Short mmCIF file of C-alpha atoms in Angstrom, two decimals:
data_model
loop_
_atom_site.label_atom_id
_atom_site.label_comp_id
_atom_site.label_asym_id
_atom_site.label_seq_id
_atom_site.Cartn_x
_atom_site.Cartn_y
_atom_site.Cartn_z
CA MET A 1 -0.38 -14.06 19.95
CA LEU A 2 3.00 -12.29 19.91
CA VAL A 3 4.97 -12.44 16.67
CA ASN A 4 8.08 -14.60 16.94
CA VAL A 5 10.59 -14.53 14.08
CA ASP A 6 13.15 -16.64 15.94
CA SER A 7 11.19 -19.84 15.41
CA VAL A 8 12.54 -22.77 13.42
CA GLU A 9 9.70 -22.31 10.94
CA VAL A 10 10.67 -18.71 10.15
CA TYR A 11 14.35 -19.71 9.81
CA GLN A 12 13.42 -22.43 7.34
CA ILE A 13 11.30 -20.01 5.30
CA LYS A 14 14.23 -17.60 5.01
CA GLN A 15 16.63 -20.38 4.06
CA ASN A 16 14.25 -21.81 1.46
CA TYR A 17 13.82 -18.38 -0.13
CA ARG A 18 17.57 -17.85 -0.23
CA ARG A 19 18.11 -21.28 -1.79
CA MET A 20 15.46 -20.62 -4.45
CA ARG A 21 17.01 -17.21 -5.22
CA LYS A 22 20.48 -18.71 -5.61
CA GLU A 23 19.22 -21.42 -7.96
CA LEU A 24 17.23 -18.92 -10.02
CA THR A 25 20.20 -16.57 -10.25
CA VAL A 26 22.37 -19.33 -11.70
CA LYS A 27 19.63 -20.36 -14.15
CA LEU A 28 18.76 -16.91 -15.50
CA LEU A 29 22.40 -15.85 -15.88
CA LYS A 30 23.45 -19.02 -17.70
CA PRO A 31 24.85 -18.15 -21.18
CA GLY A 32 22.28 -18.78 -23.90
CA PHE A 33 19.35 -19.10 -21.46
CA SER A 34 16.10 -17.90 -23.09
CA LEU A 35 14.29 -15.37 -20.93
CA ASN A 36 11.44 -15.24 -23.45
CA ASP A 37 10.79 -18.96 -23.09
CA TYR A 38 11.12 -18.89 -19.30
CA PHE A 39 8.61 -16.09 -18.76
CA ALA A 40 6.18 -17.72 -21.19
CA THR A 41 5.85 -20.76 -18.89
CA ASP A 42 4.34 -21.41 -15.46
CA GLU A 43 7.88 -21.86 -14.14
CA SER A 44 8.20 -18.04 -14.09
CA ARG A 45 5.78 -18.02 -11.15
CA ILE A 46 8.79 -18.82 -8.96
CA PHE A 47 10.47 -15.59 -10.07
CA PHE A 48 7.34 -13.54 -9.36
CA LYS A 49 6.84 -15.26 -6.01
CA LEU A 50 10.34 -14.28 -4.90
CA ALA A 51 10.09 -10.77 -6.36
CA LYS A 52 6.81 -10.15 -4.51
CA SER A 53 8.10 -11.56 -1.24
CA GLU A 54 10.09 -9.70 1.40
CA LEU A 55 13.25 -11.46 0.20
CA PRO A 56 14.67 -8.31 -1.50
CA HIS A 57 14.39 -6.55 1.89
CA ILE A 58 16.00 -9.25 4.08
CA LYS A 59 19.57 -8.50 5.13
CA LEU A 60 22.11 -10.16 2.84
CA SER A 61 24.83 -12.51 4.05
CA SER A 62 28.43 -11.58 3.23
CA LYS A 63 28.48 -13.97 0.26
CA GLU A 64 25.13 -12.71 -0.99
CA ARG A 65 26.30 -9.11 -0.61
CA ALA A 66 29.38 -9.74 -2.76
CA LEU A 67 27.23 -11.30 -5.50
CA ALA A 68 24.58 -8.56 -5.30
CA ASP A 69 27.16 -5.78 -5.49
CA GLY A 70 28.58 -7.44 -8.59
CA LEU A 71 25.13 -7.46 -10.17
CA LEU A 72 24.66 -3.77 -9.38
CA SER A 73 28.03 -3.00 -10.96
CA ILE A 74 26.99 -4.68 -14.22
CA CYS A 75 23.67 -2.80 -14.23
CA VAL A 76 25.43 0.58 -14.20
CA GLN A 77 27.97 -0.36 -16.89
CA GLU A 78 26.50 -2.80 -19.43
CA ARG A 79 24.73 -1.06 -22.33
CA ASN A 80 24.07 -4.16 -24.43
CA LEU A 81 20.41 -5.01 -23.74
CA GLY A 82 20.86 -8.75 -24.33
CA ARG A 83 23.58 -8.97 -21.67
CA LEU A 84 22.03 -6.37 -19.34
CA LEU A 85 18.45 -7.62 -19.12
CA PRO A 86 19.02 -10.96 -17.32
CA VAL A 87 21.29 -9.25 -14.78
CA TRP A 88 18.78 -6.43 -14.28
CA LEU A 89 15.97 -8.92 -13.68
CA VAL A 90 17.95 -11.01 -11.18
CA THR A 91 19.13 -7.92 -9.28
CA HIS A 92 15.50 -7.26 -8.32
CA LEU A 93 15.59 -10.44 -6.22
CA TYR A 94 18.27 -8.82 -4.03
CA PHE A 95 17.18 -5.16 -3.75
CA PRO A 96 13.98 -3.07 -3.79
CA SER A 97 13.35 -1.59 -7.24
CA HIS A 98 14.03 2.04 -6.32
CA ARG A 99 17.54 1.12 -5.08
CA ILE A 100 18.69 -0.30 -8.43
CA LYS A 101 20.55 2.05 -10.76
CA CYS A 102 20.93 1.21 -14.44
CA VAL A 103 23.01 2.63 -17.28
CA LEU A 104 19.89 2.48 -19.48
CA SER A 105 17.05 4.71 -18.37
CA SER A 106 13.65 3.28 -17.49
CA GLY A 107 12.32 4.80 -20.71
CA GLU A 108 14.98 3.01 -22.76
CA LEU A 109 14.27 -0.31 -21.07
CA LEU A 110 10.53 0.02 -21.66
CA ALA A 111 11.08 1.00 -25.29
CA MET A 112 13.67 -1.70 -26.04
CA ALA A 113 12.62 -4.75 -24.00
CA PRO A 114 11.21 -7.65 -26.05
CA LEU A 115 7.41 -7.58 -26.01
CA GLU A 116 7.40 -10.98 -24.30
CA LEU A 117 9.26 -9.43 -21.35
CA VAL A 118 7.43 -6.11 -21.10
CA LYS A 119 5.14 -7.45 -18.37
CA VAL A 120 7.93 -8.46 -16.00
CA VAL A 121 9.87 -5.25 -16.70
CA VAL A 122 6.84 -3.08 -15.92
CA TYR A 123 6.06 -5.08 -12.78
CA LEU A 124 9.58 -4.72 -11.41
CA MET A 125 9.73 -1.00 -12.17
CA LEU A 126 6.40 -0.29 -10.47
CA ARG A 127 6.99 -2.64 -7.52
CA GLN A 128 6.77 -0.63 -4.32
CA PRO A 129 8.90 -1.48 -1.26
CA LEU A 130 7.14 -3.67 1.29
CA LEU A 131 8.90 -1.80 4.08
CA MET A 132 10.95 1.37 4.12
CA LEU A 133 14.12 0.90 6.17
CA GLU A 134 16.09 4.13 5.75
CA LYS A 135 14.96 7.55 6.91
CA ASP A 136 15.35 9.06 3.43
CA GLU A 137 13.45 6.23 1.76
CA PRO A 138 9.95 7.82 1.59
CA ASP A 139 11.34 10.83 -0.29
CA PHE A 140 13.60 8.61 -2.39
CA CYS A 141 10.61 6.46 -3.40
CA PHE A 142 8.59 9.54 -4.29
CA THR A 143 11.31 10.89 -6.61
CA TYR A 144 11.74 7.48 -8.23
CA TYR A 145 8.00 6.95 -8.73
CA LEU A 146 7.34 10.45 -10.07
CA GLU A 147 10.03 10.07 -12.72
CA LEU A 148 8.72 6.63 -13.62
CA VAL A 149 5.11 7.83 -14.00
CA ARG A 150 6.33 10.70 -16.22
CA ILE A 151 8.00 8.13 -18.49
CA PHE A 152 4.88 5.94 -18.66
CA HIS A 153 2.79 9.02 -19.36
CA ALA A 154 4.98 10.06 -22.28
CA LEU A 155 4.85 6.55 -23.75
CA ALA A 156 1.09 6.24 -23.19
CA MET A 157 0.39 9.52 -24.97
CA ASP A 158 2.56 8.62 -27.97
CA GLU A 159 0.25 8.52 -31.01
CA GLU A 160 2.80 6.94 -33.38
CA GLU A 161 0.95 4.08 -35.08
CA SER A 162 4.07 1.90 -35.30
CA ASN A 163 4.31 1.95 -31.47
CA ARG A 164 0.67 1.03 -30.91
CA GLY A 165 1.25 -2.58 -29.81
CA ARG A 166 3.92 -1.66 -27.25
CA ARG A 167 1.91 1.36 -26.07
CA GLU A 168 -1.19 -0.75 -25.40
CA LEU A 169 0.88 -3.29 -23.48
CA LEU A 170 2.48 -0.58 -21.34
CA ILE A 171 -0.88 1.00 -20.53
CA GLU A 172 -2.40 -2.39 -19.68
CA TYR A 173 0.47 -3.43 -17.41
CA PHE A 174 0.59 0.01 -15.81
CA TYR A 175 -3.09 -0.46 -14.98
CA GLU A 176 -2.36 -3.89 -13.53
CA PHE A 177 0.65 -3.05 -11.38
CA GLN A 178 0.56 0.64 -10.41
CA ASN A 179 -0.12 1.49 -6.78
CA PRO A 180 1.08 4.82 -5.34
CA SER A 181 -0.20 4.11 -1.81
CA LYS A 182 3.31 3.85 -0.33
CA LEU A 183 3.82 7.50 -1.32
CA TYR A 184 1.09 8.64 1.08
CA PHE A 185 3.66 8.63 3.87
CA SER A 186 6.23 10.96 2.33
CA ASP A 187 6.11 14.70 2.92
CA ASN A 188 5.73 15.40 -0.80
CA ASP A 189 2.66 16.75 -2.56
CA LEU A 190 1.32 13.86 -4.67
CA LEU A 191 -0.70 16.03 -7.05
CA SER A 192 1.70 15.66 -10.00
CA VAL A 193 1.91 11.87 -9.58
CA MET A 194 -1.85 11.47 -9.29
CA VAL A 195 -2.64 13.65 -12.31
CA LEU A 196 -0.25 11.70 -14.55
CA ARG A 197 -1.55 8.40 -13.17
CA ALA A 198 -5.15 9.41 -13.85
CA GLU A 199 -4.38 10.44 -17.43
CA ILE A 200 -2.69 7.10 -18.14
CA LEU A 201 -5.62 5.15 -16.66
CA SER A 202 -8.06 7.38 -18.54
CA ARG A 203 -6.22 6.53 -21.76
CA ARG A 204 -6.89 2.85 -21.08
CA SER A 205 -10.56 3.63 -20.48
CA ARG A 206 -10.68 5.58 -23.74
CA ASP A 207 -9.12 2.72 -25.63
CA ILE A 208 -11.72 0.28 -24.25
CA THR A 209 -14.86 2.34 -24.76
CA LEU A 210 -15.92 5.91 -25.29
CA ARG A 211 -16.48 7.64 -21.94
CA GLN A 212 -20.00 8.73 -21.29
CA ARG A 213 -21.30 12.28 -21.61
CA PHE A 214 -24.25 13.67 -19.73
CA GLU A 215 -27.03 16.00 -20.57
CA VAL A 216 -27.87 17.50 -17.18
CA SER A 217 -31.60 17.43 -16.50
CA GLU A 218 -33.30 20.84 -16.37
CA SER A 219 -34.80 19.83 -13.01
CA PHE A 220 -31.35 19.24 -11.52
CA GLY A 221 -31.11 22.74 -10.10
CA ASP A 222 -34.81 23.12 -9.35
CA PRO A 223 -35.35 23.60 -5.58
CA ALA A 224 -38.68 21.81 -5.90
CA SER A 225 -37.03 18.61 -7.17
CA LYS A 226 -35.07 16.17 -5.04
CA VAL A 227 -31.46 15.56 -6.03
CA ARG A 228 -30.78 11.84 -6.25
CA VAL A 229 -27.52 11.20 -4.39
CA GLY A 230 -25.77 7.89 -5.01
CA ILE A 231 -23.22 6.46 -2.58
CA PHE A 232 -21.09 3.79 -4.21
CA MET A 233 -19.58 1.30 -1.74
CA PRO A 234 -17.98 -1.91 -3.04
CA ALA A 235 -18.93 -3.76 0.16
CA LEU A 236 -21.42 -2.99 2.90
CA SER A 237 -19.75 -4.70 5.83
CA GLU A 238 -17.92 -3.97 9.07
CA ARG A 239 -14.82 -2.41 7.53
CA SER A 240 -12.98 0.90 7.60
CA GLU A 241 -14.53 2.27 4.40
CA THR A 242 -17.98 1.65 5.85
CA PHE A 243 -17.22 3.32 9.17
CA VAL A 244 -15.64 6.41 7.60
CA THR A 245 -18.61 6.83 5.24
CA LEU A 246 -21.32 6.60 7.90
CA PRO A 247 -21.08 10.30 8.90
CA LEU A 248 -21.80 11.38 5.31
CA PHE A 249 -25.40 10.25 5.55
CA LYS A 250 -26.31 12.99 8.00
CA TYR A 251 -25.15 15.62 5.49
CA PHE A 252 -27.53 14.25 2.88
CA SER A 253 -30.41 13.66 5.32
CA SER A 254 -32.44 16.53 3.95
CA PRO A 255 -35.72 16.95 2.05
CA ARG A 256 -33.53 18.28 -0.75
CA PHE A 257 -31.91 14.87 -1.33
CA SER A 258 -32.85 11.23 -1.76
CA ILE A 259 -30.09 8.74 -0.96
CA HIS A 260 -29.41 5.64 -3.05
CA VAL A 261 -26.70 3.14 -2.09
CA PHE A 262 -24.96 0.89 -4.62
CA SER A 263 -22.86 -2.07 -3.52
CA GLU A 264 -21.48 -5.32 -4.93
CA LEU A 265 -21.48 -7.15 -1.60
CA VAL A 266 -23.94 -6.66 1.27
CA GLU A 267 -22.99 -8.40 4.49
CA LEU A 268 -25.13 -6.32 6.85
CA SER A 269 -28.51 -7.40 8.13
CA HIS A 270 -31.59 -5.36 7.29
CA ASP A 271 -31.58 -3.76 10.76
CA ASP A 272 -27.89 -2.97 10.57
CA PHE A 273 -28.37 -1.42 7.15
CA LEU A 274 -31.15 0.86 8.43
CA ALA A 275 -28.87 1.90 11.30
CA PHE A 276 -26.09 2.44 8.80
CA ALA A 277 -28.09 4.47 6.30
CA PRO A 278 -30.91 6.44 7.95
CA GLY A 279 -33.17 7.98 5.33
CA CYS A 280 -31.77 5.82 2.53
CA SER A 281 -34.33 5.47 -0.28
CA SER A 282 -32.88 2.39 -1.96
CA LEU A 283 -30.11 -0.21 -1.87
CA THR A 284 -29.08 -1.72 -5.20
CA VAL A 285 -26.84 -4.77 -5.37
CA ILE A 286 -24.87 -4.19 -8.55
CA PRO A 287 -23.24 -6.79 -10.81
CA ARG A 288 -19.47 -7.23 -10.83
CA ASN A 289 -19.31 -6.77 -14.59
CA LEU A 290 -18.14 -3.20 -15.14
CA GLU A 291 -20.37 -2.37 -18.10
CA LEU A 292 -23.48 -3.91 -16.50
CA CYS A 293 -22.70 -2.03 -13.30
CA ARG A 294 -22.44 1.25 -15.21
CA GLN A 295 -25.75 0.60 -16.96
CA GLU A 296 -27.49 -0.22 -13.66
CA ILE A 297 -26.33 3.03 -12.07
CA ARG A 298 -27.20 5.08 -15.15
CA LYS A 299 -30.77 3.72 -15.03
CA ALA A 300 -31.11 5.12 -11.48
CA ASN A 301 -30.74 8.69 -12.84
CA ILE A 302 -28.28 9.70 -10.11
CA GLY A 303 -27.44 13.40 -9.96
CA ILE A 304 -24.50 13.21 -7.53
CA MET A 305 -22.40 10.06 -7.09
CA VAL A 306 -20.13 9.80 -4.05
CA PHE A 307 -17.40 7.15 -4.43
CA ALA A 308 -16.88 5.78 -0.91
CA THR A 309 -13.82 3.74 -1.85
CA ASN A 310 -10.16 4.48 -2.50
CA LEU A 311 -9.72 5.76 -6.06
CA ALA A 312 -6.08 6.76 -5.39
CA ALA A 313 -4.39 3.37 -4.95
CA VAL A 314 -4.59 0.20 -7.05
CA SER A 315 -6.40 0.20 -10.38
CA SER A 316 -9.66 -1.23 -9.16
CA PRO A 317 -12.63 -1.54 -11.55
CA TYR A 318 -14.18 1.34 -9.60
CA VAL A 319 -11.51 3.69 -10.95
CA LEU A 320 -12.58 2.76 -14.47
CA LEU A 321 -16.23 3.12 -13.46
CA ALA A 322 -15.57 6.67 -12.24
CA SER A 323 -13.59 7.47 -15.38
CA ARG A 324 -16.65 6.55 -17.48
CA ARG A 325 -18.76 9.00 -15.47
CA VAL A 326 -21.97 7.54 -14.08
CA ALA A 327 -23.40 10.85 -12.81
CA PRO A 328 -23.26 14.53 -13.82
CA ILE A 329 -21.45 15.31 -10.57
CA GLN A 330 -18.95 12.85 -9.13
CA VAL A 331 -17.41 13.15 -5.68
CA ALA A 332 -14.49 11.49 -3.88
CA GLU A 333 -14.14 11.46 -0.12
CA THR A 334 -11.52 10.51 2.42
CA CYS A 335 -11.52 6.82 1.58
CA SER A 336 -9.12 8.29 -0.99
CA PRO A 337 -6.29 9.68 1.21
CA VAL A 338 -5.11 12.10 -1.51
CA THR A 339 -6.49 13.69 -4.65
CA THR A 340 -7.58 11.23 -7.32
CA GLY A 341 -6.14 13.48 -10.03
CA MET A 342 -9.11 12.47 -12.21
CA GLN A 343 -10.85 15.00 -14.44
CA GLU A 344 -14.07 13.03 -13.99
CA ILE A 345 -14.12 13.60 -10.21
CA ASP A 346 -15.53 17.07 -9.59
CA TYR A 347 -15.45 17.46 -5.80
CA PHE A 348 -13.53 16.07 -2.83
CA LEU A 349 -15.04 15.93 0.68
CA SER A 350 -12.61 16.45 3.54
CA GLY A 351 -12.63 18.07 7.00
CA THR A 352 -11.73 21.42 8.53
CA PHE A 353 -9.51 19.75 11.15
CA THR A 354 -7.53 17.93 8.46
CA GLU A 355 -6.75 20.38 5.68
CA PRO A 356 -4.43 23.42 5.90
CA PRO A 357 -5.56 26.76 4.42
CA GLU A 358 -3.74 26.20 1.12
CA ALA A 359 -4.96 22.61 0.70
CA GLN A 360 -6.90 23.31 -2.52
CA LYS A 361 -3.64 23.52 -4.48
CA SER A 362 -3.05 19.80 -3.78
CA TYR A 363 -6.35 18.72 -5.34
CA THR A 364 -7.64 18.66 -8.91
CA GLU A 365 -11.16 18.39 -7.46
CA LYS A 366 -12.91 21.34 -5.82
CA LEU A 367 -12.33 20.81 -2.12
CA ILE A 368 -15.37 20.88 0.18
CA LEU A 369 -14.61 20.97 3.90
CA LEU A 370 -17.07 19.51 6.37
CA GLU A 371 -16.79 20.58 9.99
CA GLY A 372 -14.41 18.40 12.01
CA PRO A 373 -11.80 15.76 11.13
CA ALA A 374 -11.87 14.16 7.68
CA GLN A 375 -11.92 10.59 8.95
CA ALA A 376 -14.33 10.48 11.86
CA TYR A 377 -15.41 6.87 12.26
CA ALA A 378 -19.01 6.06 13.16
CA PHE A 379 -19.39 2.43 14.12
CA LEU A 380 -22.46 0.28 13.82
CA PRO A 381 -24.52 -0.11 17.02
CA ARG A 382 -23.01 -2.61 19.44
CA LYS A 383 -24.74 -5.94 19.95
CA GLU A 384 -24.83 -7.51 23.40
CA LYS A 385 -23.64 -10.83 22.01
CA ASN A 386 -20.44 -9.18 20.75
CA CYS A 387 -17.55 -10.14 22.99
CA PRO A 388 -13.84 -10.57 22.40
CA ASP A 389 -12.54 -13.95 21.35
CA LYS A 390 -9.61 -13.26 23.65
CA ILE A 391 -9.50 -11.33 26.93
CA PHE A 392 -5.95 -9.99 27.03
CA SER A 393 -3.93 -9.64 30.21
CA ARG A 394 -0.48 -8.23 30.86
CA ASP A 395 0.70 -11.69 31.86
CA ASP A 396 -0.23 -12.99 28.40
CA LEU A 397 2.14 -10.48 26.84
CA LYS A 398 4.88 -10.77 29.47
CA ILE A 399 4.33 -7.23 30.75
CA SER A 400 4.75 -6.43 34.43
CA GLU A 401 1.88 -4.77 36.27
CA ASN A 402 3.92 -1.63 37.07
CA ALA A 403 5.24 -1.15 33.50
CA VAL A 404 4.31 1.88 31.40
CA VAL A 405 2.56 0.50 28.33
CA PHE A 406 2.49 2.58 25.17
CA VAL A 407 0.08 1.39 22.45
CA SER A 408 -0.20 2.12 18.74
CA GLY A 409 -2.56 0.58 16.22
CA ALA A 410 -0.75 2.11 13.25
CA ASN A 411 -0.70 -0.10 10.19
CA LEU A 412 2.78 -1.23 9.15
CA ASN A 413 2.68 1.05 6.11
CA LYS A 414 2.39 4.09 8.41
CA ILE A 415 5.36 3.08 10.58
CA THR A 416 8.04 4.97 8.67
CA PRO A 417 11.76 4.81 9.53
CA GLY A 418 11.45 8.19 11.23
CA MET A 419 8.51 6.96 13.32
CA ARG A 420 10.42 3.85 14.45
CA LEU A 421 13.31 6.06 15.59
CA LEU A 422 10.94 8.41 17.42
CA TRP A 423 9.25 5.54 19.24
CA ALA A 424 12.66 4.08 20.15
CA ARG A 425 13.67 7.41 21.71
CA ILE A 426 10.47 7.37 23.77
CA LEU A 427 11.16 3.83 25.03
CA ALA A 428 14.81 4.61 25.77
CA ALA A 429 13.78 7.68 27.78
CA THR A 430 11.04 5.84 29.73
CA PRO A 431 12.40 3.13 32.06
CA ASN A 432 10.27 0.02 32.54
CA SER A 433 8.17 0.72 29.46
CA CYS A 434 7.14 -1.19 26.36
CA LEU A 435 5.29 -0.47 23.12
CA LEU A 436 2.36 -2.65 22.10
CA LEU A 437 1.83 -2.83 18.31
CA TYR A 438 -0.73 -4.61 16.13
CA PRO A 439 0.41 -3.43 12.65
CA PHE A 440 -0.69 -6.34 10.44
CA ASN A 441 -4.42 -5.65 10.12
CA HIS A 442 -6.05 -7.21 7.07
CA ASN A 443 -7.99 -4.16 5.91
CA TRP A 444 -4.79 -2.98 4.15
CA GLN A 445 -3.36 -6.24 2.84
CA ARG A 446 -3.01 -9.93 3.65
CA ASP A 447 0.75 -10.44 3.43
CA TYR A 448 3.23 -8.30 5.34
CA PRO A 449 7.06 -8.27 5.53
CA VAL A 450 6.94 -9.56 9.10
CA ILE A 451 10.51 -10.86 9.20
CA THR A 452 12.02 -7.63 7.86
CA PHE A 453 9.93 -5.48 10.17
CA MET A 454 10.87 -7.45 13.29
CA GLU A 455 14.55 -7.38 12.31
CA SER A 456 14.36 -3.60 11.87
CA LEU A 457 12.86 -3.23 15.36
CA ARG A 458 15.64 -5.41 16.76
CA GLU A 459 18.33 -3.29 15.12
CA THR A 460 16.66 -0.08 16.32
CA ALA A 461 16.51 -1.37 19.91
CA LEU A 462 20.20 -2.27 19.72
CA GLN A 463 20.98 1.22 18.41
CA PHE A 464 19.22 2.83 21.40
CA GLY A 465 20.51 0.36 23.97
CA PHE A 466 17.38 -1.43 25.16
CA ASP A 467 16.15 -5.03 24.94
CA ASP A 468 14.08 -5.73 21.82
CA SER A 469 11.52 -7.62 23.94
CA ARG A 470 10.12 -4.18 24.80
CA TRP A 471 8.59 -4.15 21.33
CA LYS A 472 5.41 -6.19 21.77
CA VAL A 473 4.16 -7.00 18.26
CA LEU A 474 0.93 -8.95 17.91
CA LYS A 475 -0.49 -11.07 15.13
CA PRO A 476 -3.71 -9.83 13.44
CA LEU A 477 -6.66 -9.57 15.80
CA ALA A 478 -9.92 -11.38 15.14
CA SER A 479 -12.35 -8.55 15.86
CA ARG A 480 -12.83 -5.00 17.06
CA ASP A 481 -13.80 -6.42 20.45
CA ASP A 482 -10.40 -8.10 20.69
CA LEU A 483 -8.83 -4.78 19.81
CA LEU A 484 -10.70 -2.96 22.58
CA SER A 485 -9.61 -5.63 25.06
CA LEU A 486 -6.00 -5.21 23.97
CA ILE A 487 -6.01 -1.40 24.10
CA SER A 488 -7.33 -1.52 27.66
CA LEU A 489 -3.89 -2.78 28.74
CA GLY A 490 -2.22 0.44 27.62
CA ASP A 491 -1.49 3.65 29.49
CA ILE A 492 -0.64 5.98 26.58
CA TYR A 493 -1.63 5.78 22.91
CA LEU A 494 0.98 6.87 20.35
CA ASP A 495 -0.21 8.12 16.99
CA THR A 496 1.91 8.23 13.83
CA ILE A 497 2.06 12.01 13.57
CA GLU A 498 5.47 13.65 13.72
CA ILE A 499 4.84 17.20 14.93
CA ASP A 500 7.05 19.74 13.21
CA PRO A 501 7.38 22.65 15.66
CA GLU A 502 7.25 25.02 12.70
CA TYR A 503 4.14 23.46 11.07
CA TYR A 504 1.25 25.61 12.22
CA ASP A 505 -1.51 23.33 10.88
CA ALA A 506 -0.16 20.35 12.82
CA LEU A 507 -0.03 22.55 15.93
CA ASN A 508 -3.64 23.53 15.38
CA ASN A 509 -4.60 19.83 15.17
CA LEU A 510 -2.59 19.13 18.33
CA GLY A 511 -4.52 21.93 20.02
CA ASN A 512 -7.76 20.27 18.93
CA THR A 513 -6.61 17.06 20.59
CA TYR A 514 -5.91 18.84 23.88
CA PHE A 515 -9.26 20.64 23.60
CA PHE A 516 -11.24 17.43 23.22
CA LEU A 517 -9.29 15.94 26.16
CA ASN A 518 -10.40 19.01 28.16
CA GLN A 519 -6.75 20.03 28.68
CA LEU A 520 -7.60 23.64 27.97
CA GLU A 521 -4.37 25.27 29.19
CA LYS A 522 -2.29 23.11 26.86
CA ALA A 523 -4.75 23.73 24.01
CA GLU A 524 -4.52 27.50 24.55
CA GLN A 525 -0.71 27.50 24.42
CA VAL A 526 -0.55 25.36 21.28
CA TYR A 527 -3.15 27.50 19.48
CA LEU A 528 -1.12 30.63 20.40
CA ASP A 529 2.02 28.97 18.99
CA ALA A 530 0.18 28.21 15.74
CA ILE A 531 -1.05 31.81 15.49
CA SER A 532 2.46 33.20 16.08
CA LEU A 533 3.77 31.10 13.17
CA CYS A 534 0.95 32.01 10.76
CA PRO A 535 -1.25 34.91 11.97
CA GLU A 536 -3.42 34.81 8.81
CA TYR A 537 -4.43 31.16 9.44
CA SER A 538 -7.97 31.53 10.81
CA LEU A 539 -8.62 28.11 12.38
CA PRO A 540 -6.42 28.49 15.51
CA HIS A 541 -8.02 31.92 16.13
CA TYR A 542 -11.45 30.31 15.99
CA ASN A 543 -10.38 27.38 18.17
CA LEU A 544 -8.71 29.69 20.67
CA GLY A 545 -12.04 31.48 20.97
CA ASN A 546 -13.64 28.15 21.85
CA VAL A 547 -11.08 27.70 24.64
CA TYR A 548 -11.82 31.16 26.06
CA TYR A 549 -15.56 30.48 25.80
CA GLN A 550 -15.12 27.28 27.80
CA ASN A 551 -13.08 29.15 30.44
CA ARG A 552 -15.50 32.05 30.76
#
């Protein structure tokens, strides 16, 4: 139930990883060792296993630190590629990629590395940290990743015929390994990163097949003709992307539209599907083959295609599908947390409670704001037979009955260093309190840096002078019913929003929270604060009017 990293099993895992790293370090740095031969065999899976693990984030022993510092020193001094490359590769087993400096630039390494090693070099460069430990790390990662994507973009757009083989490899491995999702949690505008990313991925699509062009039907704008709206969902099941897409159906429930759903995997019953998609005209189960999928959708003569999946993270086949344009008008929505940067996506659906007045400048798509928050979940109807697998009690979690229990369901990726410090200040200032976390939900990923995360909580508790047992971290929960049972133990829910007292849009959203909690006096004061900071921002004026209307 509760995560325990002090077990013998966890200790053995850490020791085994350290032993494997030490042995691999000796092997790869041995004079005359052939990196080309090693990475051409299955034995290289050990290197990738360690590089993908949380090992580069686990605190180094004093002996390991001395060795790792020596490796870093060589990386910033050695210009001979043959001597540098093995050291550079091994160093990535000790540190996250963005913390490794090198005398050769990333562009030089990509241009000079043997073709047999391009894959591992690209992987290590694009590898995102599993957990950010320092407060400056989100911004540091953004700067690192932006510069890296600029380099890949320049190489991908190089038309020199003699570089064609290397260029195609770089584009292919960029497609395989890129994932900017860790950048969502920095304060930086991701527009530049996403535009460059989209152009690189579009180049791969162009190299595979010519992208499709559309002749828009003359009846498309005819008020007498129904517009065929497609909603593309990779899986129709009880998952976050389903719940956040449900509200869209009411906006298309109009005689003007007919709704057509496309999905690879349908796990809902017929009744659940009807509840999910009122007014839906058809459900098409599409093949997994990308070209067959495109042909199936094209046959449906869709006028507007809404992509209800994240197009702004890993290079899923759906990104390529969108880049080949399956409808005259293509739309992204808030399953993509940021702009897709794609020329082939024409509109982006978001919410009035989510976007600041100047939000359009952060999108390549034309931004359409629906009333309310961008991610308003609508769950499927409850079934009587649904019940939690586990009824939680405070005794189960070693929490006293008179304790103040804070709860947060934030995924681990959202728990930034700054957020951990903020939560620690709350616990330190609230005697007899604890914070209940369930950050390892499987809708984001399957493997998490559990050891590193728990060690960071322990160090933070020590820094603020309280016992680390006040962090109550749970293993993944089996169902939403289990989650509801767990949350019922809490007194106060903590969200992962750091309110900047000078950020008027955040204040407006905070006012909305107070308004919906019927705490109208607090809502009024916060709206007035937002107006004082930015008088031309219309939303807090409108919302303040709602407060006065309620108080009339």
